[in-house]
Amino acid sequence: MFKALAHPMRIFMLEKLRDKSWCVCELAAEAGIPKSAASKHLSQLKDAGLVEDEKFGTRVEYTLTAPCVLDLAACAEGTVLSSRKKQLGL
Amino acid sequence: MFKALAHPMRIFMLEKLRDKSWCVCELAAEAGIPKSAASKHLSQLKDAGLVEDEKFGTRVEYTLTAPCVLDLAACAEGTVLSSRKKQLGL
DNA sequence: GACAAAGTTTCCCAATTTTGAAACATTAGT
DNA sequence: ACTAATGTTTCAAAATTGGGAAACTTTGTC
């Protein structure tokens, strides 16, 4: 699961999914990457249990499912920020 | 930070550090890897703000600092387990 | 000073991951 | 049936990451 989170693009996608569901082509356009890459990233997030997909015709919508991921991200942010301070000026 | 967590050996080290501080050579011995590798992994954990190091003579002791990492691990475990169930039998 | 112990850094190679293009489904609409 | 739109998969190249051995620091001891 941490491997799934260990890529800026996938973090970006999770942040997009925080507010609403997105289909692959929308996320690809937002991120400025080809559909194939977006599909593969989303597939990894799905394997990690962080998102779910649902088909609507030709579209596949991805939704954020893991409820604790946002808390997790907040924890990560706080940790990183406080360690930055220490590493610089204390 | 998630990159720092995205390696089994570093998770192993964090679990060791849950109970007490360890020096590099102790962790290397526990993990069965050379000191150089252990040092590099610990360096990444330090850069991510997850551990701190303190020198005692020639020894360098590493200590777990990020208080939320353990909650984070619990969250991760719960998420992974519930998604496994879904992916198998629902 | 010489030596040993503990860590770090460097160098190079192996392994993994990421990327983009193209081929391949699948579904919808005409 | 044909075409367009959306996703997924495959493949090879590119990029990143990890691993081990040796060189190098630094500190403590004799």
PDB file of C-alpha atoms (C1' of nucleotides) in Angstrom:
ATOM      1  CA  MET A   1       0.000   0.000   0.000  1.00  0.00           C
ATOM      2  CA  PHE A   2       2.799   2.433   0.781  1.00  0.00           C
ATOM      3  CA  LYS A   3       4.243   1.610  -2.600  1.00  0.00           C
ATOM      4  CA  ALA A   4       0.974   2.694  -4.156  1.00  0.00           C
ATOM      5  CA  LEU A   5       1.282   6.025  -2.360  1.00  0.00           C
ATOM      6  CA  ALA A   6       4.935   6.444  -3.275  1.00  0.00           C
ATOM      7  CA  HIS A   7       4.437   8.406  -6.468  1.00  0.00           C
ATOM      8  CA  PRO A   8       3.558  12.091  -6.880  1.00  0.00           C
ATOM      9  CA  MET A   9       1.142  11.416  -9.694  1.00  0.00           C
ATOM     10  CA  ARG A  10      -0.869   8.985  -7.620  1.00  0.00           C
ATOM     11  CA  ILE A  11      -0.989  11.422  -4.715  1.00  0.00           C
ATOM     12  CA  PHE A  12      -2.224  14.033  -7.161  1.00  0.00           C
ATOM     13  CA  MET A  13      -4.958  11.685  -8.307  1.00  0.00           C
ATOM     14  CA  LEU A  14      -6.047  10.872  -4.768  1.00  0.00           C
ATOM     15  CA  GLU A  15      -6.335  14.579  -4.041  1.00  0.00           C
ATOM     16  CA  LYS A  16      -8.530  15.005  -7.082  1.00  0.00           C
ATOM     17  CA  LEU A  17     -10.660  12.103  -5.941  1.00  0.00           C
ATOM     18  CA  ARG A  18     -11.098  13.677  -2.531  1.00  0.00           C
ATOM     19  CA  ASP A  19     -13.946  15.837  -3.774  1.00  0.00           C
ATOM     20  CA  LYS A  20     -15.657  13.698  -6.375  1.00  0.00           C
ATOM     21  CA  SER A  21     -15.333  10.745  -8.714  1.00  0.00           C
ATOM     22  CA  TRP A  22     -13.397  11.093 -11.938  1.00  0.00           C
ATOM     23  CA  CYS A  23     -13.126   8.958 -15.029  1.00  0.00           C
ATOM     24  CA  VAL A  24      -9.786   7.966 -16.491  1.00  0.00           C
ATOM     25  CA  CYS A  25      -9.789  10.425 -19.365  1.00  0.00           C
ATOM     26  CA  GLU A  26     -10.646  13.335 -17.101  1.00  0.00           C
ATOM     27  CA  LEU A  27      -7.841  12.532 -14.704  1.00  0.00           C
ATOM     28  CA  ALA A  28      -5.434  12.011 -17.573  1.00  0.00           C
ATOM     29  CA  ALA A  29      -6.343  15.442 -18.958  1.00  0.00           C
ATOM     30  CA  GLU A  30      -6.003  17.095 -15.552  1.00  0.00           C
ATOM     31  CA  ALA A  31      -2.619  15.517 -15.015  1.00  0.00           C
ATOM     32  CA  GLY A  32      -1.389  16.041 -18.547  1.00  0.00           C
ATOM     33  CA  ILE A  33      -0.465  12.411 -19.143  1.00  0.00           C
ATOM     34  CA  PRO A  34      -1.693   9.813 -21.651  1.00  0.00           C
ATOM     35  CA  LYS A  35      -4.671   7.658 -20.782  1.00  0.00           C
ATOM     36  CA  SER A  36      -2.546   4.534 -20.610  1.00  0.00           C
ATOM     37  CA  ALA A  37      -0.399   5.966 -17.859  1.00  0.00           C
ATOM     38  CA  ALA A  38      -3.410   7.215 -15.938  1.00  0.00           C
ATOM     39  CA  SER A  39      -5.070   3.833 -16.221  1.00  0.00           C
ATOM     40  CA  LYS A  40      -2.015   2.084 -14.844  1.00  0.00           C
ATOM     41  CA  HIS A  41      -1.687   4.435 -11.893  1.00  0.00           C
ATOM     42  CA  LEU A  42      -5.346   4.017 -11.055  1.00  0.00           C
ATOM     43  CA  SER A  43      -4.964   0.279 -11.322  1.00  0.00           C
ATOM     44  CA  GLN A  44      -2.257   0.369  -8.671  1.00  0.00           C
ATOM     45  CA  LEU A  45      -4.410   2.475  -6.391  1.00  0.00           C
ATOM     46  CA  LYS A  46      -7.195  -0.027  -6.875  1.00  0.00           C
ATOM     47  CA  ASP A  47      -4.964  -2.994  -6.079  1.00  0.00           C
ATOM     48  CA  ALA A  48      -3.974  -1.238  -2.883  1.00  0.00           C
ATOM     49  CA  GLY A  49      -7.615  -0.873  -1.939  1.00  0.00           C
ATOM     50  CA  LEU A  50      -7.540   2.907  -2.026  1.00  0.00           C
ATOM     51  CA  VAL A  51     -10.052   3.419  -4.825  1.00  0.00           C
ATOM     52  CA  GLU A  52     -12.897   1.554  -6.494  1.00  0.00           C
ATOM     53  CA  ASP A  53     -14.012   1.614 -10.097  1.00  0.00           C
ATOM     54  CA  GLU A  54     -17.468   1.487 -11.599  1.00  0.00           C
ATOM     55  CA  LYS A  55     -18.415   1.271 -15.249  1.00  0.00           C
ATOM     56  CA  PHE A  56     -20.877   3.607 -16.919  1.00  0.00           C
ATOM     57  CA  GLY A  57     -21.039   2.706 -20.571  1.00  0.00           C
ATOM     58  CA  THR A  58     -17.590   3.243 -21.952  1.00  0.00           C
ATOM     59  CA  ARG A  59     -16.507   5.330 -19.007  1.00  0.00           C
ATOM     60  CA  VAL A  60     -14.911   4.004 -15.845  1.00  0.00           C
ATOM     61  CA  GLU A  61     -15.304   6.181 -12.803  1.00  0.00           C
ATOM     62  CA  TYR A  62     -12.895   5.923  -9.940  1.00  0.00           C
ATOM     63  CA  THR A  63     -13.888   6.748  -6.383  1.00  0.00           C
ATOM     64  CA  LEU A  64     -11.874   7.163  -3.226  1.00  0.00           C
ATOM     65  CA  THR A  65     -12.761   4.366  -0.839  1.00  0.00           C
ATOM     66  CA  ALA A  66     -10.228   4.101   1.953  1.00  0.00           C
ATOM     67  CA  PRO A  67     -11.657   6.425   4.570  1.00  0.00           C
ATOM     68  CA  CYS A  68      -8.443   6.841   6.522  1.00  0.00           C
ATOM     69  CA  VAL A  69      -6.257   7.886   3.628  1.00  0.00           C
ATOM     70  CA  LEU A  70      -7.045  11.531   4.151  1.00  0.00           C
ATOM     71  CA  ASP A  71      -6.126  11.367   7.852  1.00  0.00           C
ATOM     72  CA  LEU A  72      -3.063   9.543   6.752  1.00  0.00           C
ATOM     73  CA  ALA A  73      -2.167  12.304   4.357  1.00  0.00           C
ATOM     74  CA  ALA A  74      -2.688  14.880   7.094  1.00  0.00           C
ATOM     75  CA  CYS A  75      -0.402  12.932   9.397  1.00  0.00           C
ATOM     76  CA  ALA A  76       2.201  12.728   6.688  1.00  0.00           C
ATOM     77  CA  GLU A  77       1.998  16.426   6.003  1.00  0.00           C
ATOM     78  CA  GLY A  78       2.392  17.337   9.648  1.00  0.00           C
ATOM     79  CA  THR A  79       5.316  15.001  10.063  1.00  0.00           C
ATOM     80  CA  VAL A  80       7.087  16.288   7.014  1.00  0.00           C
ATOM     81  CA  LEU A  81       6.559  19.937   7.927  1.00  0.00           C
ATOM     82  CA  SER A  82       7.836  19.597  11.468  1.00  0.00           C
ATOM     83  CA  SER A  83      10.860  17.633  10.338  1.00  0.00           C
ATOM     84  CA  ARG A  84      11.629  20.280   7.716  1.00  0.00           C
ATOM     85  CA  LYS A  85      11.776  22.873  10.462  1.00  0.00           C
ATOM     86  CA  LYS A  86      14.174  20.781  12.471  1.00  0.00           C
ATOM     87  CA  GLN A  87      16.379  20.036   9.515  1.00  0.00           C
ATOM     88  CA  LEU A  88      16.680  23.723   8.728  1.00  0.00           C
ATOM     89  CA  GLY A  89      16.760  26.049  11.679  1.00  0.00           C
ATOM     90  CA  LEU A  90      15.256  24.061  14.571  1.00  0.00           C
TER      91      LEU A  90
ATOM     92  CA  MET B   1       7.641  10.425   2.952  1.00  0.00           C
ATOM     93  CA  PHE B   2       5.557   7.660   1.397  1.00  0.00           C
ATOM     94  CA  LYS B   3       8.571   6.769  -0.670  1.00  0.00           C
ATOM     95  CA  ALA B   4      10.490   6.258   2.541  1.00  0.00           C
ATOM     96  CA  LEU B   5       7.797   3.849   3.722  1.00  0.00           C
ATOM     97  CA  ALA B   6       7.663   1.999   0.423  1.00  0.00           C
ATOM     98  CA  HIS B   7      10.232  -0.662   1.231  1.00  0.00           C
ATOM     99  CA  PRO B   8       9.829  -3.766   3.418  1.00  0.00           C
ATOM    100  CA  MET B   9      13.225  -3.352   5.020  1.00  0.00           C
ATOM    101  CA  ARG B  10      12.425   0.146   6.173  1.00  0.00           C
ATOM    102  CA  ILE B  11       9.094  -0.982   7.576  1.00  0.00           C
ATOM    103  CA  PHE B  12      10.962  -3.722   9.410  1.00  0.00           C
ATOM    104  CA  MET B  13      13.319  -1.139  10.864  1.00  0.00           C
ATOM    105  CA  LEU B  14      10.495   1.108  11.983  1.00  0.00           C
ATOM    106  CA  GLU B  15       8.869  -1.815  13.745  1.00  0.00           C
ATOM    107  CA  LYS B  16      12.121  -2.527  15.554  1.00  0.00           C
ATOM    108  CA  LEU B  17      12.337   1.118  16.549  1.00  0.00           C
ATOM    109  CA  ARG B  18       8.834   1.021  17.966  1.00  0.00           C
ATOM    110  CA  ASP B  19      10.077  -0.385  21.260  1.00  0.00           C
ATOM    111  CA  LYS B  20      13.487   1.179  21.695  1.00  0.00           C
ATOM    112  CA  SER B  21      16.392   2.902  19.998  1.00  0.00           C
ATOM    113  CA  TRP B  22      18.851   0.884  17.980  1.00  0.00           C
ATOM    114  CA  CYS B  23      22.246   1.653  16.534  1.00  0.00           C
ATOM    115  CA  VAL B  24      23.086   0.944  12.911  1.00  0.00           C
ATOM    116  CA  CYS B  25      25.119  -2.185  13.535  1.00  0.00           C
ATOM    117  CA  GLU B  26      22.399  -3.724  15.698  1.00  0.00           C
ATOM    118  CA  LEU B  27      19.733  -3.124  13.097  1.00  0.00           C
ATOM    119  CA  ALA B  28      22.013  -4.412  10.367  1.00  0.00           C
ATOM    120  CA  ALA B  29      22.587  -7.612  12.330  1.00  0.00           C
ATOM    121  CA  GLU B  30      18.869  -8.042  13.052  1.00  0.00           C
ATOM    122  CA  ALA B  31      18.011  -7.572   9.422  1.00  0.00           C
ATOM    123  CA  GLY B  32      20.900  -9.615   8.079  1.00  0.00           C
ATOM    124  CA  ILE B  33      22.212  -6.904   5.792  1.00  0.00           C
ATOM    125  CA  PRO B  34      25.558  -5.061   5.640  1.00  0.00           C
ATOM    126  CA  LYS B  35      26.005  -1.878   7.625  1.00  0.00           C
ATOM    127  CA  SER B  36      26.200   0.213   4.485  1.00  0.00           C
ATOM    128  CA  ALA B  37      22.735  -0.826   3.372  1.00  0.00           C
ATOM    129  CA  ALA B  38      21.299  -0.292   6.843  1.00  0.00           C
ATOM    130  CA  SER B  39      22.858   3.146   6.994  1.00  0.00           C
ATOM    131  CA  LYS B  40      21.339   4.115   3.682  1.00  0.00           C
ATOM    132  CA  HIS B  41      17.857   2.953   4.650  1.00  0.00           C
ATOM    133  CA  LEU B  42      18.060   4.806   7.946  1.00  0.00           C
ATOM    134  CA  SER B  43      19.222   7.890   6.149  1.00  0.00           C
ATOM    135  CA  GLN B  44      16.098   7.835   4.009  1.00  0.00           C
ATOM    136  CA  LEU B  45      13.899   7.443   7.070  1.00  0.00           C
ATOM    137  CA  LYS B  46      15.692  10.387   8.621  1.00  0.00           C
ATOM    138  CA  ASP B  47      15.218  12.562   5.547  1.00  0.00           C
ATOM    139  CA  ALA B  48      11.527  11.769   5.688  1.00  0.00           C
ATOM    140  CA  GLY B  49      11.399  12.944   9.296  1.00  0.00           C
ATOM    141  CA  LEU B  50      10.428   9.551  10.638  1.00  0.00           C
ATOM    142  CA  VAL B  51      13.503   8.946  12.809  1.00  0.00           C
ATOM    143  CA  GLU B  52      16.225  10.962  14.503  1.00  0.00           C
ATOM    144  CA  ASP B  53      19.827  10.074  15.103  1.00  0.00           C
ATOM    145  CA  GLU B  54      22.062  10.813  18.072  1.00  0.00           C
ATOM    146  CA  LYS B  55      25.750  10.107  18.385  1.00  0.00           C
ATOM    147  CA  PHE B  56      27.257   8.286  21.335  1.00  0.00           C
ATOM    148  CA  GLY B  57      30.962   7.942  20.695  1.00  0.00           C
ATOM    149  CA  THR B  58      31.315   5.885  17.575  1.00  0.00           C
ATOM    150  CA  ARG B  59      27.748   4.646  17.755  1.00  0.00           C
ATOM    151  CA  VAL B  60      24.772   6.343  16.158  1.00  0.00           C
ATOM    152  CA  GLU B  61      21.431   5.556  17.739  1.00  0.00           C
ATOM    153  CA  TYR B  62      18.256   5.956  15.755  1.00  0.00           C
ATOM    154  CA  THR B  63      14.955   6.758  17.433  1.00  0.00           C
ATOM    155  CA  LEU B  64      11.394   6.785  16.114  1.00  0.00           C
ATOM    156  CA  THR B  65      10.137  10.353  16.145  1.00  0.00           C
ATOM    157  CA  ALA B  66       6.984  10.660  14.094  1.00  0.00           C
ATOM    158  CA  PRO B  67       4.269   9.839  16.597  1.00  0.00           C
ATOM    159  CA  CYS B  68       1.593   9.200  14.034  1.00  0.00           C
ATOM    160  CA  VAL B  69       3.471   6.605  12.018  1.00  0.00           C
ATOM    161  CA  LEU B  70       2.140   3.776  14.126  1.00  0.00           C
ATOM    162  CA  ASP B  71      -1.472   4.918  13.702  1.00  0.00           C
ATOM    163  CA  LEU B  72      -0.683   5.250  10.053  1.00  0.00           C
ATOM    164  CA  ALA B  73       0.515   1.672   9.929  1.00  0.00           C
ATOM    165  CA  ALA B  74      -2.655   0.527  11.670  1.00  0.00           C
ATOM    166  CA  CYS B  75      -4.755   2.429   9.150  1.00  0.00           C
ATOM    167  CA  ALA B  76      -2.815   0.882   6.320  1.00  0.00           C
ATOM    168  CA  GLU B  77      -3.273  -2.595   7.712  1.00  0.00           C
ATOM    169  CA  GLY B  78      -7.015  -2.168   8.121  1.00  0.00           C
ATOM    170  CA  THR B  79      -7.371  -0.770   4.640  1.00  0.00           C
ATOM    171  CA  VAL B  80      -5.379  -3.552   3.058  1.00  0.00           C
ATOM    172  CA  LEU B  81      -7.219  -6.286   4.925  1.00  0.00           C
ATOM    173  CA  SER B  82     -10.685  -5.026   4.034  1.00  0.00           C
ATOM    174  CA  SER B  83      -9.732  -4.554   0.414  1.00  0.00           C
ATOM    175  CA  ARG B  84      -8.329  -8.081   0.273  1.00  0.00           C
ATOM    176  CA  LYS B  85     -11.696  -9.416   1.382  1.00  0.00           C
ATOM    177  CA  LYS B  86     -13.465  -7.481  -1.341  1.00  0.00           C
ATOM    178  CA  GLN B  87     -11.031  -8.558  -4.019  1.00  0.00           C
ATOM    179  CA  LEU B  88     -11.492 -12.206  -3.086  1.00  0.00           C
ATOM    180  CA  GLY B  89     -14.944 -13.207  -2.005  1.00  0.00           C
ATOM    181  CA  LEU B  90     -16.656  -9.914  -1.181  1.00  0.00           C
TER     182      LEU B  90
ATOM    183  C1'  DG C   1      50.753   7.407  16.910  1.00  0.00           C
ATOM    184  C1'  DA C   2      48.775   3.011  15.691  1.00  0.00           C
ATOM    185  C1'  DC C   3      44.854   0.352  15.800  1.00  0.00           C
ATOM    186  C1'  DA C   4      40.075  -1.070  16.048  1.00  0.00           C
ATOM    187  C1'  DA C   5      35.101  -0.195  15.946  1.00  0.00           C
ATOM    188  C1'  DA C   6      31.020   2.123  14.022  1.00  0.00           C
ATOM    189  C1'  DG C   7      29.000   4.788  10.191  1.00  0.00           C
ATOM    190  C1'  DT C   8      28.975   7.047   5.985  1.00  0.00           C
ATOM    191  C1'  DT C   9      29.961   7.685   1.275  1.00  0.00           C
ATOM    192  C1'  DT C  10      31.234   6.235  -3.352  1.00  0.00           C
ATOM    193  C1'  DC C  11      31.193   3.326  -7.223  1.00  0.00           C
ATOM    194  C1'  DC C  12      29.194   0.134 -10.166  1.00  0.00           C
ATOM    195  C1'  DC C  13      25.845  -3.306 -11.369  1.00  0.00           C
ATOM    196  C1'  DA C  14      21.208  -5.585 -10.769  1.00  0.00           C
ATOM    197  C1'  DA C  15      16.384  -5.083 -10.141  1.00  0.00           C
ATOM    198  C1'  DT C  16      12.345  -2.616 -10.191  1.00  0.00           C
ATOM    199  C1'  DT C  17       9.385   1.041 -11.795  1.00  0.00           C
ATOM    200  C1'  DT C  18       7.734   4.410 -15.016  1.00  0.00           C
ATOM    201  C1'  DT C  19       6.734   5.984 -19.558  1.00  0.00           C
ATOM    202  C1'  DG C  20       4.708   6.414 -24.247  1.00  0.00           C
ATOM    203  C1'  DA C  21       3.141   4.398 -28.393  1.00  0.00           C
ATOM    204  C1'  DA C  22       0.681   1.047 -30.445  1.00  0.00           C
ATOM    205  C1'  DA C  23      -2.447  -2.844 -30.409  1.00  0.00           C
ATOM    206  C1'  DC C  24      -6.422  -4.590 -28.386  1.00  0.00           C
ATOM    207  C1'  DA C  25     -11.140  -4.723 -26.098  1.00  0.00           C
ATOM    208  C1'  DT C  26     -15.722  -2.897 -25.120  1.00  0.00           C
ATOM    209  C1'  DT C  27     -19.633  -0.014 -25.498  1.00  0.00           C
ATOM    210  C1'  DA C  28     -22.492   3.671 -27.655  1.00  0.00           C
ATOM    211  C1'  DG C  29     -24.368   5.982 -31.450  1.00  0.00           C
ATOM    212  C1'  DT C  30     -25.569   6.496 -36.332  1.00  0.00           C
TER     213       DT C  30
ATOM    214  C1'  DA D   1     -22.229  -2.966 -39.789  1.00  0.00           C
ATOM    215  C1'  DC D   2     -19.336   0.919 -39.215  1.00  0.00           C
ATOM    216  C1'  DT D   3     -17.323   4.389 -36.568  1.00  0.00           C
ATOM    217  C1'  DA D   4     -16.113   6.935 -32.518  1.00  0.00           C
ATOM    218  C1'  DA D   5     -15.053   7.152 -27.674  1.00  0.00           C
ATOM    219  C1'  DT D   6     -13.141   5.192 -23.537  1.00  0.00           C
ATOM    220  C1'  DG D   7     -10.016   1.961 -21.080  1.00  0.00           C
ATOM    221  C1'  DT D   8      -6.816  -1.683 -20.727  1.00  0.00           C
ATOM    222  C1'  DT D   9      -2.842  -4.329 -22.024  1.00  0.00           C
ATOM    223  C1'  DT D  10       1.563  -5.149 -24.167  1.00  0.00           C
ATOM    224  C1'  DC D  11       6.133  -4.008 -25.382  1.00  0.00           C
ATOM    225  C1'  DA D  12      10.643  -1.870 -25.301  1.00  0.00           C
ATOM    226  C1'  DA D  13      13.217   2.005 -23.718  1.00  0.00           C
ATOM    227  C1'  DA D  14      14.198   5.273 -20.005  1.00  0.00           C
ATOM    228  C1'  DA D  15      14.512   6.421 -15.309  1.00  0.00           C
ATOM    229  C1'  DT D  16      14.741   5.360 -10.603  1.00  0.00           C
ATOM    230  C1'  DT D  17      15.929   2.595  -6.870  1.00  0.00           C
ATOM    231  C1'  DG D  18      18.385  -1.003  -4.232  1.00  0.00           C
ATOM    232  C1'  DG D  19      22.542  -3.867  -3.066  1.00  0.00           C
ATOM    233  C1'  DG D  20      27.396  -5.116  -2.017  1.00  0.00           C
ATOM    234  C1'  DA D  21      32.248  -4.188  -1.660  1.00  0.00           C
ATOM    235  C1'  DA D  22      35.661  -1.102  -0.816  1.00  0.00           C
ATOM    236  C1'  DA D  23      37.422   3.501   0.517  1.00  0.00           C
ATOM    237  C1'  DC D  24      36.965   6.982   3.733  1.00  0.00           C
ATOM    238  C1'  DT D  25      35.610   9.560   8.482  1.00  0.00           C
ATOM    239  C1'  DT D  26      35.323   9.807  13.056  1.00  0.00           C
ATOM    240  C1'  DT D  27      35.839   8.376  17.717  1.00  0.00           C
ATOM    241  C1'  DG D  28      37.753   5.626  21.404  1.00  0.00           C
ATOM    242  C1'  DT D  29      41.556   2.632  23.213  1.00  0.00           C
ATOM    243  C1'  DC D  30      46.066   0.847  23.905  1.00  0.00           C
TER     244       DC D  30
END
